[in-house]
């Protein structure tokens, strides 16, 4: 891990993940490597000092487990937002499609039951709150400053840009903007998350703070939650 390594210490540091939770994470569908997930836990533990955490892109709840593990006191809340119909890359015929996520009654992807089961099995129903809907729709009605925004939704250019447009300005001063699957080299992966990271840097509102694998995070250093971010 590089960059912002001065994590909270002592009683405020995130706990070691219990074996039962590690096992649940291991059998939960998703695309979050353990080292990057552990970084999310530490980032959330810090971010809760400022405000709630919001994740864009729940899928089946693997990353929500890492985020929820950081909730230590009443009032620490992770909101996890997804329409649960699957992103472009999880549709039939694409590399990350999982036939088990298709609802046989409708023939459409529906990952919400998997998320609900994951949260319940972890005992996180009091700290991880699912929001079901389109990111842009929910963003138009959102008014709560965020301690951390974690962007890990659809990786198409238009979808990723809409996530940034709708949510980046709700990160509070001193809060964290984390972006997953940031690959500067196109040979390693799709470019929209990398372009979001560049856009955040170029906005002047965020300063690079650290990285772990393809997970990168920035800190809001100018403006307040709700102030425009270019």
XYZ file of C-alpha atoms in Angstrom:
230
model
C 0.000 0.000 0.000
C 1.235 3.457 -0.831
C 0.240 7.016 -0.073
C -2.056 7.646 2.908
C -0.758 5.018 5.335
C -1.343 6.826 8.631
C -4.417 4.873 9.589
C -6.171 5.578 12.880
C -4.421 3.746 15.685
C -5.277 2.309 19.057
C -8.922 1.720 19.886
C -10.054 3.376 16.654
C -8.131 1.100 14.298
C -10.197 -1.392 12.300
C -10.346 -4.861 13.840
C -8.810 -7.938 12.332
C -11.499 -9.649 10.293
C -12.878 -12.659 12.174
C -12.390 -16.052 10.569
C -16.117 -16.483 10.006
C -16.294 -13.234 8.037
C -13.199 -14.106 6.013
C -14.826 -17.432 5.113
C -18.057 -15.680 4.089
C -16.130 -13.202 1.949
C -14.379 -16.119 0.294
C -17.619 -17.774 -0.799
C -19.429 -14.578 -1.803
C -19.600 -13.838 -5.521
C -17.606 -10.797 -6.524
C -14.389 -9.318 -7.864
C -12.646 -7.769 -4.846
C -9.127 -9.093 -4.083
C -8.429 -9.550 -0.384
C -5.698 -6.900 -0.169
C -7.937 -4.301 -1.800
C -10.856 -5.326 0.411
C -8.731 -4.908 3.528
C -7.804 -1.429 2.316
C -11.519 -0.650 2.018
C -12.047 -1.704 5.629
C -9.319 0.653 6.806
C -10.557 3.517 4.654
C -14.112 3.107 5.931
C -12.925 3.039 9.543
C -11.353 6.452 8.981
C -14.231 7.810 6.893
C -16.860 7.051 9.532
C -15.340 9.864 11.614
C -16.692 12.253 8.969
C -19.895 10.647 7.757
C -21.497 7.539 6.276
C -20.005 5.457 3.484
C -21.731 4.950 0.146
C -20.786 2.227 -2.301
C -21.907 2.300 -5.929
C -22.059 -1.264 -7.216
C -23.232 -3.822 -4.665
C -23.350 -6.933 -6.862
C -23.631 -9.791 -4.329
C -22.086 -8.004 -1.351
C -18.420 -9.001 -1.219
C -17.089 -5.433 -0.932
C -19.990 -4.465 1.345
C -18.672 -7.045 3.821
C -15.284 -5.338 3.898
C -16.930 -1.938 4.357
C -19.386 -3.189 6.975
C -16.564 -4.752 8.966
C -15.344 -1.244 9.779
C -18.610 -0.212 11.465
C -17.785 -0.130 15.170
C -20.269 2.196 16.870
C -23.990 3.027 16.510
C -24.480 5.385 13.614
C -21.775 3.938 11.365
C -23.689 3.149 8.171
C -22.726 1.769 4.782
C -25.187 2.488 1.987
C -24.723 0.145 -0.964
C -26.400 1.197 -4.214
C -27.215 -0.971 -7.221
C -30.067 -1.582 -9.653
C -29.159 -5.298 -9.432
C -29.806 -5.977 -13.120
C -26.105 -6.431 -13.785
C -23.508 -4.217 -15.389
C -22.495 -4.500 -19.015
C -19.659 -6.913 -18.285
C -21.895 -9.345 -16.330
C -24.527 -9.745 -19.058
C -24.899 -13.049 -20.978
C -22.082 -13.551 -23.427
C -19.661 -11.352 -21.493
C -16.599 -12.469 -19.555
C -17.998 -12.003 -16.046
C -21.490 -13.407 -16.624
C -22.664 -15.836 -13.934
C -25.758 -17.847 -14.951
C -26.642 -18.368 -11.280
C -27.501 -14.668 -10.978
C -30.261 -14.945 -13.613
C -33.808 -15.054 -12.216
C -35.470 -18.010 -13.981
C -38.886 -16.352 -13.652
C -37.875 -13.254 -15.615
C -34.761 -14.307 -17.500
C -33.015 -11.177 -16.187
C -30.096 -10.794 -13.815
C -31.174 -10.148 -10.238
C -28.376 -9.988 -7.672
C -30.487 -8.449 -4.887
C -31.354 -11.827 -3.265
C -27.645 -12.667 -3.135
C -26.850 -9.322 -1.502
C -29.597 -9.700 1.089
C -28.421 -13.199 1.970
C -24.809 -12.026 2.277
C -25.689 -9.136 4.593
C -27.936 -11.314 6.754
C -25.385 -14.095 7.071
C -22.751 -11.578 8.173
C -25.088 -10.076 10.777
C -24.676 -6.676 9.112
C -28.324 -5.780 8.540
C -28.039 -2.940 11.068
C -24.990 -1.354 9.410
C -25.233 -2.162 5.674
C -28.287 -0.603 4.018
C -29.089 -1.574 0.406
C -30.483 1.055 -1.946
C -32.097 -0.427 -5.049
C -32.263 1.862 -8.054
C -30.388 3.615 -10.818
C -27.415 5.602 -9.535
C -28.355 8.811 -11.354
C -31.959 8.654 -10.139
C -31.016 8.220 -6.492
C -28.296 10.869 -6.737
C -30.805 13.517 -7.800
C -32.541 13.160 -4.432
C -29.490 12.621 -2.187
C -28.556 15.357 0.313
C -26.324 13.661 2.915
C -22.572 14.461 3.122
C -20.419 11.366 2.799
C -17.303 10.362 4.675
C -16.451 8.080 1.780
C -17.720 7.361 -1.721
C -16.614 4.067 -3.258
C -17.233 3.895 -7.019
C -17.368 0.327 -8.335
C -20.434 0.277 -10.578
C -20.711 -0.277 -14.299
C -17.451 0.328 -16.142
C -18.899 1.707 -19.370
C -17.866 5.298 -20.059
C -21.356 6.817 -19.808
C -22.308 4.875 -16.655
C -19.045 5.623 -14.844
C -19.231 9.305 -15.752
C -22.813 9.500 -14.456
C -21.703 7.987 -11.140
C -19.049 10.680 -10.778
C -21.403 13.488 -11.846
C -24.101 12.389 -9.440
C -22.065 11.586 -6.365
C -18.518 13.007 -6.198
C -19.708 16.386 -4.927
C -21.330 14.740 -1.888
C -17.929 13.752 -0.443
C -17.400 15.971 2.600
C -14.258 17.989 3.216
C -11.538 15.599 4.349
C -13.580 12.663 3.050
C -12.465 9.929 0.691
C -13.266 9.156 -2.936
C -12.218 5.587 -3.740
C -12.358 4.132 -7.245
C -11.959 0.460 -8.118
C -10.426 -1.098 -11.234
C -8.180 1.846 -12.079
C -5.870 0.633 -14.849
C -3.591 3.244 -16.456
C -2.508 0.639 -19.043
C -5.396 -0.373 -21.359
C -3.825 -3.836 -21.627
C -4.713 -4.421 -17.962
C -8.370 -3.400 -18.081
C -11.033 -0.942 -19.171
C -10.260 2.766 -19.020
C -13.405 4.530 -17.638
C -12.428 4.126 -13.928
C -8.955 5.456 -14.738
C -10.521 8.423 -16.496
C -12.648 9.096 -13.410
C -9.520 9.095 -11.268
C -7.842 11.561 -13.637
C -10.956 13.719 -13.677
C -11.036 13.851 -9.885
C -7.378 14.898 -9.776
C -7.884 17.545 -12.442
C -10.935 18.965 -10.652
C -8.726 20.466 -7.956
C -11.176 19.273 -5.305
C -9.353 16.003 -4.616
C -5.762 15.060 -3.871
C -4.306 11.599 -4.483
C -4.041 9.764 -1.164
C -3.160 6.123 -1.822
C -3.569 2.914 -3.756
C -3.719 -0.850 -3.337
C -3.705 -2.916 -6.502
C -6.343 -1.447 -8.824
C -8.011 0.413 -5.928
C -7.070 4.101 -5.732
C -8.343 6.759 -3.379
C -8.291 10.520 -3.118
C -9.074 12.944 -0.332
C -11.324 15.973 -0.728
C -9.152 18.931 0.124
C -11.237 21.846 -1.144
C -14.914 22.681 -0.868
C -17.718 21.180 1.161
C -20.231 18.408 0.499
C -22.689 19.633 -2.082
C -20.280 22.129 -3.646
C -19.851 21.456 -7.389
C -16.989 19.236 -8.504
C -15.995 19.521 -12.161
